[in-house]
Amino acid sequence: MYNAANKPLFITTIASAIISAGILATSCSGSSANEEKEASLLLQQADSAATTHDFTLALELLDTIKSKYPAQIDIQRQAMALRPKVEEGAIIREIEQTDSLSAYIAYRIDSIMPQFQLVHDPSLGEDYDYYVIKQYAKSNLFSRTGVEGRVEPSGQYKILSSLTASPVKHTSIALSGSAGEVASASVPYDGERNYRSGGTEMITFIGADCDTLGYWLNNSAPAGTVKLIFKGERNYSTPLAANDRRSLAESWKLASFMKERRMLSVKRDFLERKLALTRDQMARTAGEHNAQ
């Protein structure tokens, strides 16, 4: 029960509570002011980074503001207004880099293409066109033991193997040298990609079936003799002929460049669409700002 004796204690308790609340309010106010100062500094740094075309840094700073200072509404609003401008600059920079790399790849293709000839069979149509080194443009692989690299206009890499010397019912091929051995994937006999006729065995290896062989010849193979191994019920080995080696290696290069060109084209189309969306967002943001 409240009485006069309890009055001093009651007053003291109330006073302590008021003082504590005041300290807490002052602390919160100070913390909020510090956050505002920190967020404002980051925003200034982001704007400066964008001005100097350091768009990666600018985006990192804007992301920090968004995640670390959600209570700073006014600064968040300014950061949101700045972001489309930064993203536009970053996309334009990426388009420029993509164009530069595309020009380099086009130069590499133009440099290597004179070594090749497009083979077209009117009876089969354009779907069966392929590039091959000029030395093999009119060769008949079916009549000899060896391999031949081909590149489709799409950039697909292929290796055709032909074995006439000693039938082994081969399903894969390998290349071997002082740097080790690398093998193709196995293509089981099916009468189509792997077929046999008149004592000749032929296999068509496509893309991932054989690209390790082309890569190996360009990056790891020794300068000296390389063995070509036909693997089946038993193995048959023969030295890899100079033109066969060149055919596989140069075709792999051409296919790699053509594949890179296609990927860069797709990337540029994506960036153009992304840039259009970003600019639409900038226009909407500007419209909303003017309406306020």
mmCIF file of C-alpha atoms in Angstrom:
data_model
loop_
_atom_site.group_PDB
_atom_site.id
_atom_site.type_symbol
_atom_site.label_atom_id
_atom_site.label_comp_id
_atom_site.label_asym_id
_atom_site.label_seq_id
_atom_site.Cartn_x
_atom_site.Cartn_y
_atom_site.Cartn_z
ATOM 1 C CA MET A 1 0.000 0.000 0.000
ATOM 2 C CA TYR A 2 1.305 3.441 -0.925
ATOM 3 C CA ASN A 3 2.169 5.734 1.993
ATOM 4 C CA ALA A 4 4.333 8.711 2.810
ATOM 5 C CA ALA A 5 7.276 6.500 3.748
ATOM 6 C CA ASN A 6 7.364 5.041 0.226
ATOM 7 C CA LYS A 7 7.160 8.415 -1.508
ATOM 8 C CA PRO A 8 10.938 9.144 -1.756
ATOM 9 C CA LEU A 9 11.596 5.677 -3.218
ATOM 10 C CA PHE A 10 8.784 6.108 -5.745
ATOM 11 C CA ILE A 11 10.074 9.516 -6.842
ATOM 12 C CA THR A 12 13.595 8.138 -7.151
ATOM 13 C CA THR A 13 12.383 5.254 -9.325
ATOM 14 C CA ILE A 14 10.444 7.582 -11.631
ATOM 15 C CA ALA A 15 13.426 9.886 -11.942
ATOM 16 C CA SER A 16 15.733 6.998 -12.807
ATOM 17 C CA ALA A 17 13.341 5.800 -15.472
ATOM 18 C CA ILE A 18 13.117 9.268 -17.003
ATOM 19 C CA ILE A 19 16.895 9.649 -17.017
ATOM 20 C CA SER A 20 17.347 6.189 -18.583
ATOM 21 C CA ALA A 21 14.803 6.975 -21.260
ATOM 22 C CA GLY A 22 16.569 10.228 -21.997
ATOM 23 C CA ILE A 23 19.919 8.503 -22.283
ATOM 24 C CA LEU A 24 18.424 5.851 -24.576
ATOM 25 C CA ALA A 25 16.779 8.470 -26.765
ATOM 26 C CA THR A 26 20.012 10.420 -26.984
ATOM 27 C CA SER A 27 21.889 7.219 -27.843
ATOM 28 C CA CYS A 28 19.400 6.276 -30.576
ATOM 29 C CA SER A 29 19.462 9.780 -31.952
ATOM 30 C CA GLY A 30 23.248 9.718 -32.056
ATOM 31 C CA SER A 31 23.281 6.306 -33.707
ATOM 32 C CA SER A 32 20.794 7.439 -36.337
ATOM 33 C CA ALA A 33 22.862 10.532 -37.053
ATOM 34 C CA ASN A 34 26.001 8.429 -37.449
ATOM 35 C CA GLU A 35 24.232 6.036 -39.800
ATOM 36 C CA GLU A 36 22.974 8.925 -41.878
ATOM 37 C CA LYS A 37 26.483 10.352 -42.089
ATOM 38 C CA GLU A 38 27.994 6.982 -43.061
ATOM 39 C CA ALA A 39 25.305 6.265 -45.649
ATOM 40 C CA SER A 40 25.630 9.762 -47.107
ATOM 41 C CA LEU A 41 29.394 9.312 -47.453
ATOM 42 C CA LEU A 42 28.912 5.984 -49.255
ATOM 43 C CA LEU A 43 26.419 7.612 -51.603
ATOM 44 C CA GLN A 44 28.918 10.365 -52.432
ATOM 45 C CA GLN A 45 31.599 7.745 -53.075
ATOM 46 C CA ALA A 46 29.240 5.770 -55.321
ATOM 47 C CA ASP A 47 28.441 8.895 -57.324
ATOM 48 C CA SER A 48 32.151 9.711 -57.681
ATOM 49 C CA ALA A 49 32.911 6.142 -58.774
ATOM 50 C CA ALA A 50 30.197 6.354 -61.418
ATOM 51 C CA THR A 51 31.602 9.667 -62.661
ATOM 52 C CA THR A 52 35.043 8.068 -63.128
ATOM 53 C CA HIS A 53 33.429 5.018 -64.810
ATOM 54 C CA ASP A 54 34.331 2.644 -61.972
ATOM 55 C CA PHE A 55 30.901 1.074 -62.198
ATOM 56 C CA THR A 56 31.829 -2.105 -60.338
ATOM 57 C CA LEU A 57 32.812 -0.111 -57.250
ATOM 58 C CA ALA A 58 29.747 2.108 -57.584
ATOM 59 C CA LEU A 59 27.414 -0.902 -57.601
ATOM 60 C CA GLU A 60 29.205 -2.425 -54.605
ATOM 61 C CA LEU A 61 28.749 0.819 -52.645
ATOM 62 C CA LEU A 62 25.071 1.040 -53.576
ATOM 63 C CA ASP A 63 24.573 -2.570 -52.489
ATOM 64 C CA THR A 64 26.211 -1.735 -49.149
ATOM 65 C CA ILE A 65 23.856 1.199 -48.625
ATOM 66 C CA LYS A 66 20.861 -0.985 -49.438
ATOM 67 C CA SER A 67 21.814 -3.792 -47.049
ATOM 68 C CA LYS A 68 23.418 -1.851 -44.183
ATOM 69 C CA TYR A 69 21.295 1.290 -43.892
ATOM 70 C CA PRO A 70 17.649 0.353 -44.590
ATOM 71 C CA ALA A 71 16.381 2.966 -42.113
ATOM 72 C CA GLN A 72 17.919 5.858 -44.049
ATOM 73 C CA ILE A 73 14.925 6.355 -46.305
ATOM 74 C CA ASP A 74 16.032 9.565 -48.007
ATOM 75 C CA ILE A 75 19.485 8.219 -48.834
ATOM 76 C CA GLN A 76 17.977 4.923 -49.978
ATOM 77 C CA ARG A 77 15.768 6.902 -52.343
ATOM 78 C CA GLN A 78 18.773 8.781 -53.745
ATOM 79 C CA ALA A 79 20.691 5.529 -54.129
ATOM 80 C CA MET A 80 17.778 3.980 -56.019
ATOM 81 C CA ALA A 81 17.742 6.974 -58.359
ATOM 82 C CA LEU A 82 21.490 6.645 -58.983
ATOM 83 C CA ARG A 83 21.514 2.876 -59.544
ATOM 84 C CA PRO A 84 19.987 2.835 -63.097
ATOM 85 C CA LYS A 85 22.613 5.345 -64.249
ATOM 86 C CA VAL A 86 25.377 3.154 -62.807
ATOM 87 C CA GLU A 87 23.880 -0.004 -64.307
ATOM 88 C CA GLU A 88 23.605 1.719 -67.691
ATOM 89 C CA GLY A 89 27.278 2.629 -67.565
ATOM 90 C CA ALA A 90 28.269 -0.892 -66.503
ATOM 91 C CA ILE A 91 26.279 -2.446 -69.346
ATOM 92 C CA ILE A 92 27.718 -0.048 -71.930
ATOM 93 C CA ARG A 93 31.218 -0.891 -70.685
ATOM 94 C CA GLU A 94 30.463 -4.612 -70.996
ATOM 95 C CA ILE A 95 29.111 -4.117 -74.528
ATOM 96 C CA GLU A 96 32.324 -2.299 -75.467
ATOM 97 C CA GLN A 97 34.413 -5.154 -74.055
ATOM 98 C CA THR A 98 32.276 -7.705 -75.894
ATOM 99 C CA ASP A 99 32.654 -5.790 -79.164
ATOM 100 C CA SER A 100 36.415 -5.617 -78.682
ATOM 101 C CA LEU A 101 36.667 -9.353 -78.065
ATOM 102 C CA SER A 102 34.348 -10.056 -81.006
ATOM 103 C CA ALA A 103 36.623 -8.027 -83.281
ATOM 104 C CA TYR A 104 39.621 -10.043 -82.094
ATOM 105 C CA ILE A 105 37.826 -13.362 -82.670
ATOM 106 C CA ALA A 106 36.756 -12.206 -86.145
ATOM 107 C CA TYR A 107 40.401 -11.402 -86.889
ATOM 108 C CA ARG A 108 41.473 -14.889 -85.752
ATOM 109 C CA ILE A 109 38.812 -16.517 -87.927
ATOM 110 C CA ASP A 110 39.815 -14.401 -90.932
ATOM 111 C CA SER A 111 43.450 -15.370 -90.337
ATOM 112 C CA ILE A 112 42.844 -19.119 -90.202
ATOM 113 C CA MET A 113 40.057 -19.415 -92.779
ATOM 114 C CA PRO A 114 42.372 -19.275 -95.857
ATOM 115 C CA GLN A 115 43.642 -22.707 -94.814
ATOM 116 C CA PHE A 116 40.141 -24.150 -95.242
ATOM 117 C CA GLN A 117 37.679 -24.842 -97.989
ATOM 118 C CA LEU A 118 33.928 -25.196 -97.689
ATOM 119 C CA VAL A 119 32.783 -28.560 -99.011
ATOM 120 C CA HIS A 120 29.267 -28.544 -100.431
ATOM 121 C CA ASP A 121 27.447 -31.477 -101.975
ATOM 122 C CA PRO A 122 24.434 -30.221 -103.988
ATOM 123 C CA SER A 123 22.752 -33.599 -103.646
ATOM 124 C CA LEU A 124 22.809 -33.328 -99.835
ATOM 125 C CA GLY A 125 22.097 -29.626 -99.360
ATOM 126 C CA GLU A 126 23.598 -26.966 -97.093
ATOM 127 C CA ASP A 127 22.834 -28.927 -93.920
ATOM 128 C CA TYR A 128 25.759 -31.179 -94.802
ATOM 129 C CA ASP A 129 28.277 -28.435 -95.610
ATOM 130 C CA TYR A 130 31.561 -28.462 -93.708
ATOM 131 C CA TYR A 131 34.975 -26.822 -93.653
ATOM 132 C CA VAL A 132 38.117 -28.898 -94.079
ATOM 133 C CA ILE A 133 41.764 -27.999 -94.698
ATOM 134 C CA LYS A 134 42.326 -27.457 -98.413
ATOM 135 C CA GLN A 135 44.581 -30.494 -98.713
ATOM 136 C CA TYR A 136 41.595 -32.696 -97.862
ATOM 137 C CA ALA A 137 38.894 -30.868 -99.804
ATOM 138 C CA LYS A 138 38.845 -33.594 -102.451
ATOM 139 C CA SER A 139 40.357 -36.485 -100.496
ATOM 140 C CA ASN A 140 38.618 -39.809 -99.991
ATOM 141 C CA LEU A 141 39.087 -40.754 -96.347
ATOM 142 C CA PHE A 142 37.165 -43.981 -96.924
ATOM 143 C CA SER A 143 40.020 -45.349 -99.026
ATOM 144 C CA ARG A 144 42.809 -44.850 -96.487
ATOM 145 C CA THR A 145 43.711 -45.297 -92.824
ATOM 146 C CA GLY A 146 43.729 -42.014 -90.953
ATOM 147 C CA VAL A 147 41.661 -39.218 -89.450
ATOM 148 C CA GLU A 148 40.200 -35.954 -90.683
ATOM 149 C CA GLY A 149 39.007 -32.892 -88.794
ATOM 150 C CA ARG A 150 35.910 -31.061 -89.995
ATOM 151 C CA VAL A 151 33.998 -27.979 -88.878
ATOM 152 C CA GLU A 152 30.347 -27.304 -89.596
ATOM 153 C CA PRO A 153 29.318 -23.700 -90.407
ATOM 154 C CA SER A 154 27.714 -23.632 -86.955
ATOM 155 C CA GLY A 155 31.138 -24.229 -85.390
ATOM 156 C CA GLN A 156 30.575 -27.889 -84.516
ATOM 157 C CA TYR A 157 33.853 -29.817 -84.411
ATOM 158 C CA LYS A 158 34.025 -33.330 -85.847
ATOM 159 C CA ILE A 159 36.653 -35.988 -86.358
ATOM 160 C CA LEU A 160 36.197 -38.811 -88.855
ATOM 161 C CA SER A 161 38.319 -41.913 -88.432
ATOM 162 C CA SER A 162 38.930 -44.513 -91.116
ATOM 163 C CA LEU A 163 40.679 -47.851 -90.693
ATOM 164 C CA THR A 164 41.430 -50.018 -93.715
ATOM 165 C CA ALA A 165 44.794 -51.519 -92.782
ATOM 166 C CA SER A 166 43.787 -53.995 -90.080
ATOM 167 C CA PRO A 167 40.142 -54.255 -89.023
ATOM 168 C CA VAL A 168 39.747 -54.237 -85.223
ATOM 169 C CA LYS A 169 36.084 -53.165 -84.991
ATOM 170 C CA HIS A 170 37.226 -49.942 -83.367
ATOM 171 C CA THR A 171 34.840 -47.807 -81.330
ATOM 172 C CA SER A 172 37.270 -45.068 -80.278
ATOM 173 C CA ILE A 173 40.592 -43.526 -81.204
ATOM 174 C CA ALA A 174 43.492 -42.163 -79.183
ATOM 175 C CA LEU A 175 46.574 -40.038 -79.721
ATOM 176 C CA SER A 176 49.777 -40.901 -77.923
ATOM 177 C CA GLY A 177 53.139 -39.201 -77.555
ATOM 178 C CA SER A 178 55.832 -38.378 -75.035
ATOM 179 C CA ALA A 179 53.347 -36.054 -73.298
ATOM 180 C CA GLY A 180 50.945 -38.935 -72.634
ATOM 181 C CA GLU A 181 47.803 -40.247 -74.266
ATOM 182 C CA VAL A 182 44.366 -38.779 -74.865
ATOM 183 C CA ALA A 183 41.344 -40.682 -76.159
ATOM 184 C CA SER A 184 37.996 -39.943 -77.745
ATOM 185 C CA ALA A 185 34.696 -41.110 -76.369
ATOM 186 C CA SER A 186 33.494 -44.537 -77.444
ATOM 187 C CA VAL A 187 30.953 -44.687 -80.270
ATOM 188 C CA PRO A 188 29.389 -48.174 -80.406
ATOM 189 C CA TYR A 189 28.748 -49.796 -83.763
ATOM 190 C CA ASP A 190 25.337 -48.707 -85.050
ATOM 191 C CA GLY A 191 25.716 -48.777 -88.829
ATOM 192 C CA GLU A 192 25.496 -44.971 -89.001
ATOM 193 C CA ARG A 193 28.029 -42.951 -87.021
ATOM 194 C CA ASN A 194 30.037 -46.140 -86.621
ATOM 195 C CA TYR A 195 29.790 -48.238 -89.756
ATOM 196 C CA ARG A 196 31.775 -50.861 -91.624
ATOM 197 C CA SER A 197 31.786 -51.597 -95.317
ATOM 198 C CA GLY A 198 34.098 -53.525 -97.633
ATOM 199 C CA GLY A 199 36.820 -53.915 -95.023
ATOM 200 C CA THR A 200 36.767 -50.238 -94.020
ATOM 201 C CA GLU A 201 35.732 -49.065 -90.565
ATOM 202 C CA MET A 202 34.609 -45.448 -90.172
ATOM 203 C CA ILE A 203 33.422 -43.447 -87.165
ATOM 204 C CA THR A 204 32.154 -39.879 -86.917
ATOM 205 C CA PHE A 205 33.046 -38.287 -83.584
ATOM 206 C CA ILE A 206 31.125 -35.107 -82.759
ATOM 207 C CA GLY A 207 31.899 -32.266 -80.350
ATOM 208 C CA ALA A 208 32.508 -33.564 -76.840
ATOM 209 C CA ASP A 209 33.297 -37.011 -78.291
ATOM 210 C CA CYS A 210 36.578 -35.721 -79.647
ATOM 211 C CA ASP A 211 37.373 -32.110 -78.719
ATOM 212 C CA THR A 212 39.923 -33.288 -76.151
ATOM 213 C CA LEU A 213 42.045 -34.587 -79.048
ATOM 214 C CA GLY A 214 42.064 -31.211 -80.797
ATOM 215 C CA TYR A 215 42.822 -29.438 -77.536
ATOM 216 C CA TRP A 216 45.684 -31.845 -76.797
ATOM 217 C CA LEU A 217 47.270 -31.325 -80.205
ATOM 218 C CA ASN A 218 47.194 -27.551 -79.739
ATOM 219 C CA ASN A 219 48.292 -27.385 -76.118
ATOM 220 C CA SER A 220 50.065 -30.532 -74.896
ATOM 221 C CA ALA A 221 51.225 -32.664 -77.806
ATOM 222 C CA PRO A 222 54.964 -33.070 -78.421
ATOM 223 C CA ALA A 223 56.541 -31.599 -81.521
ATOM 224 C CA GLY A 224 57.757 -35.041 -82.542
ATOM 225 C CA THR A 225 55.951 -38.195 -83.586
ATOM 226 C CA VAL A 226 52.413 -38.816 -82.370
ATOM 227 C CA LYS A 227 50.757 -42.205 -82.652
ATOM 228 C CA LEU A 228 47.191 -42.698 -83.840
ATOM 229 C CA ILE A 229 45.570 -45.632 -82.061
ATOM 230 C CA PHE A 230 42.364 -47.349 -83.168
ATOM 231 C CA LYS A 231 40.779 -49.061 -80.164
ATOM 232 C CA GLY A 232 38.369 -51.971 -80.520
ATOM 233 C CA GLU A 233 38.578 -55.703 -79.947
ATOM 234 C CA ARG A 234 42.302 -55.003 -80.065
ATOM 235 C CA ASN A 235 44.397 -51.921 -80.771
ATOM 236 C CA TYR A 236 45.965 -50.872 -84.035
ATOM 237 C CA SER A 237 48.613 -48.123 -83.977
ATOM 238 C CA THR A 238 50.126 -46.064 -86.765
ATOM 239 C CA PRO A 239 52.050 -42.757 -86.870
ATOM 240 C CA LEU A 240 49.713 -39.780 -87.165
ATOM 241 C CA ALA A 241 50.283 -38.358 -90.650
ATOM 242 C CA ALA A 242 51.398 -34.720 -90.820
ATOM 243 C CA ASN A 243 48.301 -33.543 -92.701
ATOM 244 C CA ASP A 244 46.037 -35.584 -90.410
ATOM 245 C CA ARG A 245 47.605 -33.867 -87.418
ATOM 246 C CA ARG A 246 47.238 -30.458 -89.000
ATOM 247 C CA SER A 247 43.660 -31.234 -89.986
ATOM 248 C CA LEU A 248 42.665 -32.129 -86.426
ATOM 249 C CA ALA A 249 44.567 -29.270 -84.789
ATOM 250 C CA GLU A 250 43.569 -26.441 -87.145
ATOM 251 C CA SER A 251 39.951 -27.591 -87.349
ATOM 252 C CA TRP A 252 39.754 -27.507 -83.556
ATOM 253 C CA LYS A 253 41.079 -23.933 -83.570
ATOM 254 C CA LEU A 254 38.556 -22.825 -86.169
ATOM 255 C CA ALA A 255 35.700 -24.531 -84.335
ATOM 256 C CA SER A 256 36.750 -22.899 -81.052
ATOM 257 C CA PHE A 257 36.844 -19.438 -82.622
ATOM 258 C CA MET A 258 33.479 -19.927 -84.328
ATOM 259 C CA LYS A 259 31.924 -21.152 -81.092
ATOM 260 C CA GLU A 260 33.323 -18.139 -79.236
ATOM 261 C CA ARG A 261 31.966 -15.813 -81.922
ATOM 262 C CA ARG A 262 28.502 -17.317 -81.549
ATOM 263 C CA MET A 263 28.597 -17.027 -77.751
ATOM 264 C CA LEU A 264 29.691 -13.387 -77.953
ATOM 265 C CA SER A 265 26.866 -12.631 -80.377
ATOM 266 C CA VAL A 266 24.336 -14.136 -77.976
ATOM 267 C CA LYS A 267 25.884 -12.201 -75.092
ATOM 268 C CA ARG A 268 25.697 -8.921 -76.983
ATOM 269 C CA ASP A 269 22.030 -9.440 -77.821
ATOM 270 C CA PHE A 270 21.359 -10.089 -74.129
ATOM 271 C CA LEU A 271 23.236 -6.943 -73.099
ATOM 272 C CA GLU A 272 21.331 -4.836 -75.634
ATOM 273 C CA ARG A 273 18.021 -6.036 -74.189
ATOM 274 C CA LYS A 274 19.281 -5.420 -70.665
ATOM 275 C CA LEU A 275 20.375 -1.901 -71.618
ATOM 276 C CA ALA A 276 16.952 -1.134 -73.095
ATOM 277 C CA LEU A 277 15.231 -2.254 -69.883
ATOM 278 C CA THR A 278 17.602 -0.165 -67.771
ATOM 279 C CA ARG A 279 16.945 2.920 -69.861
ATOM 280 C CA ASP A 280 13.203 2.347 -69.602
ATOM 281 C CA GLN A 281 13.614 2.254 -65.835
ATOM 282 C CA MET A 282 15.622 5.482 -65.933
ATOM 283 C CA ALA A 283 12.872 7.170 -67.945
ATOM 284 C CA ARG A 284 10.194 6.014 -65.502
ATOM 285 C CA THR A 285 12.247 7.179 -62.524
ATOM 286 C CA ALA A 286 12.767 10.587 -64.125
ATOM 287 C CA GLY A 287 9.045 10.847 -64.846
ATOM 288 C CA GLU A 288 8.128 10.007 -61.261
ATOM 289 C CA HIS A 289 10.652 12.551 -59.978
ATOM 290 C CA ASN A 290 9.255 15.310 -62.213
ATOM 291 C CA ALA A 291 5.719 14.495 -61.120
ATOM 292 C CA GLN A 292 6.572 15.060 -57.453
#
